[in-house]
PDB file of C-alpha atoms in Angstrom:
ATOM      1  CA  SER A 146       1.534 -52.977-101.502  1.00 91.00           C
ATOM      2  CA  PRO A 147      -1.118 -53.140-104.172  1.00 93.00           C
ATOM      3  CA  ALA A 148       0.084 -49.728-105.453  1.00 94.00           C
ATOM      4  CA  GLU A 149       3.634 -50.969-105.795  1.00 95.00           C
ATOM      5  CA  ILE A 150       2.490 -54.091-107.669  1.00 95.00           C
ATOM      6  CA  ASP A 151       0.482 -51.934-110.032  1.00 94.00           C
ATOM      7  CA  ALA A 152       3.439 -49.611-110.532  1.00 95.00           C
ATOM      8  CA  VAL A 153       6.134 -52.189-111.306  1.00 95.00           C
ATOM      9  CA  GLY A 154       4.212 -55.339-112.253  1.00 94.00           C
ATOM     10  CA  ILE A 155       3.794 -58.601-110.410  1.00 93.00           C
ATOM     11  CA  LEU A 156       7.122 -60.193-111.419  1.00 93.00           C
ATOM     12  CA  ALA A 157       9.231 -57.181-110.396  1.00 93.00           C
ATOM     13  CA  ALA A 158       7.192 -56.905-107.172  1.00 95.00           C
ATOM     14  CA  LEU A 159       7.891 -60.565-106.376  1.00 94.00           C
ATOM     15  CA  ARG A 160      11.599 -59.947-106.980  1.00 94.00           C
ATOM     16  CA  LEU A 161      11.515 -56.849-104.733  1.00 94.00           C
ATOM     17  CA  ALA A 162       9.734 -58.830-101.990  1.00 94.00           C
ATOM     18  CA  ALA A 163      12.371 -61.587-102.302  1.00 93.00           C
ATOM     19  CA  ASP A 164      15.171 -59.037-101.964  1.00 91.00           C
ATOM     20  CA  ARG A 165      13.536 -57.519 -98.898  1.00 94.00           C
ATOM     21  CA  ALA A 166      13.104 -60.977 -97.352  1.00 92.00           C
ATOM     22  CA  LEU A 167      16.764 -61.852 -98.035  1.00 91.00           C
ATOM     23  CA  ALA A 168      17.896 -58.573 -96.469  1.00 91.00           C
ATOM     24  CA  ALA A 169      15.743 -59.165 -93.390  1.00 94.00           C
ATOM     25  CA  ALA A 170      17.016 -62.749 -93.040  1.00 92.00           C
ATOM     26  CA  GLY A 171      20.611 -61.696 -93.020  1.00 88.00           C
ATOM     27  CA  VAL A 172      21.826 -64.872 -94.668  1.00 90.00           C
ATOM     28  CA  LEU A 173      22.004 -65.956 -98.298  1.00 90.00           C
ATOM     29  CA  PRO A 174      20.602 -69.335 -99.235  1.00 93.00           C
ATOM     30  CA  SER A 175      22.692 -71.700-101.326  1.00 93.00           C
ATOM     31  CA  ILE A 176      19.702 -72.352-103.604  1.00 95.00           C
ATOM     32  CA  VAL A 177      16.184 -71.014-104.185  1.00 95.00           C
ATOM     33  CA  VAL A 178      13.324 -73.427-104.952  1.00 96.00           C
ATOM     34  CA  LEU A 179      10.328 -71.823-106.626  1.00 95.00           C
ATOM     35  CA  ASP A 180       6.969 -73.414-106.825  1.00 95.00           C
ATOM     36  CA  GLY A 181       6.004 -73.364-110.507  1.00 95.00           C
ATOM     37  CA  SER A 182       7.678 -73.286-113.899  1.00 96.00           C
ATOM     38  CA  HIS A 183       8.816 -69.656-114.015  1.00 95.00           C
ATOM     39  CA  ASP A 184      11.965 -68.148-112.462  1.00 96.00           C
ATOM     40  CA  TRP A 185      10.765 -64.710-111.373  1.00 94.00           C
ATOM     41  CA  PHE A 186      13.546 -64.536-108.729  1.00 95.00           C
ATOM     42  CA  THR A 187      16.460 -64.044-111.038  1.00 92.00           C
ATOM     43  CA  ASP A 188      16.902 -60.480-112.061  1.00 84.00           C
ATOM     44  CA  PRO A 189      16.883 -60.379-115.919  1.00 82.00           C
ATOM     45  CA  LEU A 190      19.309 -57.510-115.875  1.00 77.00           C
ATOM     46  CA  THR A 191      21.997 -59.737-114.288  1.00 69.00           C
ATOM     47  CA  VAL A 192      21.534 -62.878-116.368  1.00 64.00           C
ATOM     48  CA  GLY A 193      24.803 -63.783-118.051  1.00 58.00           C
ATOM     49  CA  LEU A 194      27.075 -61.877-115.700  1.00 53.00           C
ATOM     50  CA  LEU A 195      29.933 -63.891-114.400  1.00 44.00           C
ATOM     51  CA  ALA A 196      30.073 -64.054-110.581  1.00 49.00           C
ATOM     52  CA  GLU A 197      33.721 -62.954-110.403  1.00 48.00           C
ATOM     53  CA  GLU A 198      32.930 -59.896-112.520  1.00 48.00           C
ATOM     54  CA  ASP A 199      29.841 -58.928-110.634  1.00 48.00           C
ATOM     55  CA  ASP A 200      30.510 -56.731-107.649  1.00 50.00           C
ATOM     56  CA  HIS A 201      26.989 -56.898-106.237  1.00 49.00           C
ATOM     57  CA  ALA A 202      27.518 -54.722-103.232  1.00 47.00           C
ATOM     58  CA  GLU A 203      28.752 -51.796-105.362  1.00 49.00           C
ATOM     59  CA  ALA A 204      26.119 -52.413-108.007  1.00 54.00           C
ATOM     60  CA  GLY A 205      23.283 -52.589-105.436  1.00 59.00           C
ATOM     61  CA  ARG A 206      22.308 -56.058-106.529  1.00 68.00           C
ATOM     62  CA  ARG A 207      22.127 -59.289-104.572  1.00 75.00           C
ATOM     63  CA  PRO A 208      24.589 -62.002-105.365  1.00 78.00           C
ATOM     64  CA  THR A 209      23.501 -64.564-107.913  1.00 84.00           C
ATOM     65  CA  ILE A 210      21.827 -67.476-106.238  1.00 91.00           C
ATOM     66  CA  PRO A 211      21.009 -70.684-108.156  1.00 94.00           C
ATOM     67  CA  VAL A 212      17.245 -71.182-108.795  1.00 95.00           C
ATOM     68  CA  THR A 213      15.323 -74.368-109.315  1.00 96.00           C
ATOM     69  CA  THR A 214      11.740 -74.232-110.441  1.00 97.00           C
ATOM     70  CA  LEU A 215       9.489 -77.152-109.539  1.00 96.00           C
ATOM     71  CA  VAL A 216       5.842 -77.519-110.506  1.00 97.00           C
ATOM     72  CA  LYS A 217       3.804 -78.505-107.446  1.00 96.00           C
ATOM     73  CA  ALA A 218       6.958 -77.961-105.282  1.00 96.00           C
ATOM     74  CA  ASP A 219       4.759 -77.664-102.177  1.00 95.00           C
ATOM     75  CA  LEU A 220       3.795 -81.339-102.700  1.00 96.00           C
ATOM     76  CA  ARG A 221       7.364 -82.551-103.234  1.00 95.00           C
ATOM     77  CA  CYS A 222       9.584 -80.323-101.056  1.00 95.00           C
ATOM     78  CA  SER A 223       8.953 -79.919 -97.286  1.00 96.00           C
ATOM     79  CA  SER A 224      10.640 -76.488 -97.118  1.00 94.00           C
ATOM     80  CA  VAL A 225       8.455 -75.132 -99.909  1.00 96.00           C
ATOM     81  CA  ALA A 226       5.323 -76.643 -98.290  1.00 97.00           C
ATOM     82  CA  ALA A 227       6.266 -75.031 -94.952  1.00 97.00           C
ATOM     83  CA  ALA A 228       6.936 -71.656 -96.580  1.00 94.00           C
ATOM     84  CA  SER A 229       3.571 -71.881 -98.381  1.00 95.00           C
ATOM     85  CA  VAL A 230       1.741 -72.500 -95.140  1.00 97.00           C
ATOM     86  CA  LEU A 231       3.542 -69.686 -93.354  1.00 96.00           C
ATOM     87  CA  ALA A 232       2.836 -67.281 -96.224  1.00 94.00           C
ATOM     88  CA  LYS A 233      -0.863 -68.150 -96.339  1.00 95.00           C
ATOM     89  CA  VAL A 234      -1.248 -67.854 -92.564  1.00 96.00           C
ATOM     90  CA  GLU A 235       0.454 -64.456 -92.623  1.00 95.00           C
ATOM     91  CA  ARG A 236      -1.643 -63.263 -95.627  1.00 94.00           C
ATOM     92  CA  ASP A 237      -4.848 -64.471 -93.905  1.00 95.00           C
ATOM     93  CA  ARG A 238      -3.929 -62.574 -90.742  1.00 95.00           C
ATOM     94  CA  LEU A 239      -3.171 -59.432 -92.687  1.00 94.00           C
ATOM     95  CA  MET A 240      -6.505 -59.689 -94.539  1.00 93.00           C
ATOM     96  CA  ALA A 241      -8.480 -60.276 -91.354  1.00 92.00           C
ATOM     97  CA  ASP A 242      -6.794 -57.267 -89.692  1.00 94.00           C
ATOM     98  CA  LEU A 243      -7.608 -54.809 -92.540  1.00 92.00           C
ATOM     99  CA  ASP A 244     -10.251 -52.180 -92.003  1.00 92.00           C
ATOM    100  CA  ASP A 245     -13.088 -53.618 -94.088  1.00 94.00           C
ATOM    101  CA  PRO A 246     -15.893 -51.311 -95.269  1.00 94.00           C
ATOM    102  CA  GLY A 247     -17.787 -54.231 -96.735  1.00 94.00           C
ATOM    103  CA  TYR A 248     -15.630 -56.624 -98.754  1.00 95.00           C
ATOM    104  CA  GLY A 249     -15.791 -59.543 -96.315  1.00 94.00           C
ATOM    105  CA  TRP A 250     -12.005 -59.852 -96.067  1.00 93.00           C
ATOM    106  CA  ALA A 251     -11.975 -61.604 -92.727  1.00 92.00           C
ATOM    107  CA  SER A 252     -13.831 -64.547 -94.245  1.00 93.00           C
ATOM    108  CA  ASN A 253     -12.699 -64.524 -97.910  1.00 93.00           C
ATOM    109  CA  LYS A 254      -9.079 -63.319 -97.488  1.00 92.00           C
ATOM    110  CA  GLY A 255      -9.352 -61.334-100.732  1.00 89.00           C
ATOM    111  CA  TYR A 256     -10.503 -64.200-102.905  1.00 91.00           C
ATOM    112  CA  ALA A 257     -13.448 -63.536-105.293  1.00 90.00           C
ATOM    113  CA  SER A 258     -16.199 -64.777-102.989  1.00 93.00           C
ATOM    114  CA  PRO A 259     -19.811 -63.645-103.599  1.00 94.00           C
ATOM    115  CA  ALA A 260     -19.463 -61.235-100.630  1.00 93.00           C
ATOM    116  CA  HIS A 261     -16.266 -59.733-101.998  1.00 94.00           C
ATOM    117  CA  ILE A 262     -17.761 -59.328-105.466  1.00 93.00           C
ATOM    118  CA  ARG A 263     -20.846 -57.668-103.954  1.00 93.00           C
ATOM    119  CA  GLY A 264     -18.576 -55.336-102.009  1.00 94.00           C
ATOM    120  CA  LEU A 265     -16.649 -54.429-105.143  1.00 94.00           C
ATOM    121  CA  ALA A 266     -19.848 -53.753-107.027  1.00 93.00           C
ATOM    122  CA  ALA A 267     -21.212 -51.541-104.209  1.00 93.00           C
ATOM    123  CA  LEU A 268     -18.047 -49.786-103.079  1.00 94.00           C
ATOM    124  CA  GLY A 269     -15.622 -50.031-106.018  1.00 92.00           C
ATOM    125  CA  ALA A 270     -11.928 -50.826-105.516  1.00 92.00           C
ATOM    126  CA  SER A 271     -10.135 -49.740-102.323  1.00 93.00           C
ATOM    127  CA  ASP A 272      -6.515 -48.899-101.770  1.00 92.00           C
ATOM    128  CA  GLN A 273      -6.014 -52.574-100.918  1.00 93.00           C
ATOM    129  CA  HIS A 274      -7.050 -53.692-104.437  1.00 93.00           C
ATOM    130  CA  ARG A 275      -4.620 -53.968-107.315  1.00 91.00           C
ATOM    131  CA  ARG A 276      -6.003 -51.868-110.159  1.00 88.00           C
ATOM    132  CA  SER A 277      -3.962 -53.752-112.765  1.00 87.00           C
ATOM    133  CA  TRP A 278      -5.780 -56.986-111.831  1.00 83.00           C
ATOM    134  CA  HIS A 279      -9.198 -57.940-113.197  1.00 86.00           C
ATOM    135  CA  LEU A 280     -11.558 -57.306-110.350  1.00 88.00           C
ATOM    136  CA  PRO A 281     -14.860 -59.140-110.642  1.00 88.00           C
ATOM    137  CA  GLY A 282     -17.925 -57.041-109.851  1.00 82.00           C
ATOM    138  CA  LEU A 283     -16.387 -53.870-111.183  1.00 82.00           C
ATOM    139  CA  ASP A 284     -17.342 -52.132-114.388  1.00 67.00           C
ATOM    140  CA  LYS A 285     -15.055 -49.453-115.763  1.00 57.00           C
ATOM    141  CA  ARG A 286     -16.522 -46.644-113.762  1.00 53.00           C
ATOM    142  CA  HIS A 287     -15.415 -48.253-110.454  1.00 51.00           C
ATOM    143  CA  ARG A 288     -11.745 -48.769-111.370  1.00 51.00           C
TER     144      ARG A 288
END
């Protein structure tokens, strides 16, 4: 949620989302490919732990999974491209289904379109907006 992202930060929120997705999938991948140059998936608190010393189930952490980062991975790896499309379709559906008091989410999907910026200027931020993110159209009194 936007509130969770604001509370823990975007990298920790991405890691939480990955952990939730892994739990829901019920299987562990042999490798994770991330689109970009930064490994946000690996928990910095577990870096350097040896697998045989790390009892993940008791520690409440997921097992260590090798990570590869690849800039423009969606252009070079079909599974990353497919995941990107699925994620964007799901995000677009979620945005279109939100109650929208005037931000134009069904058409802009949360991007900073002129209609969204006008909505922010008129209405301020909603519970669906991340307060830790720069929101165009808002001055300090709307945050």
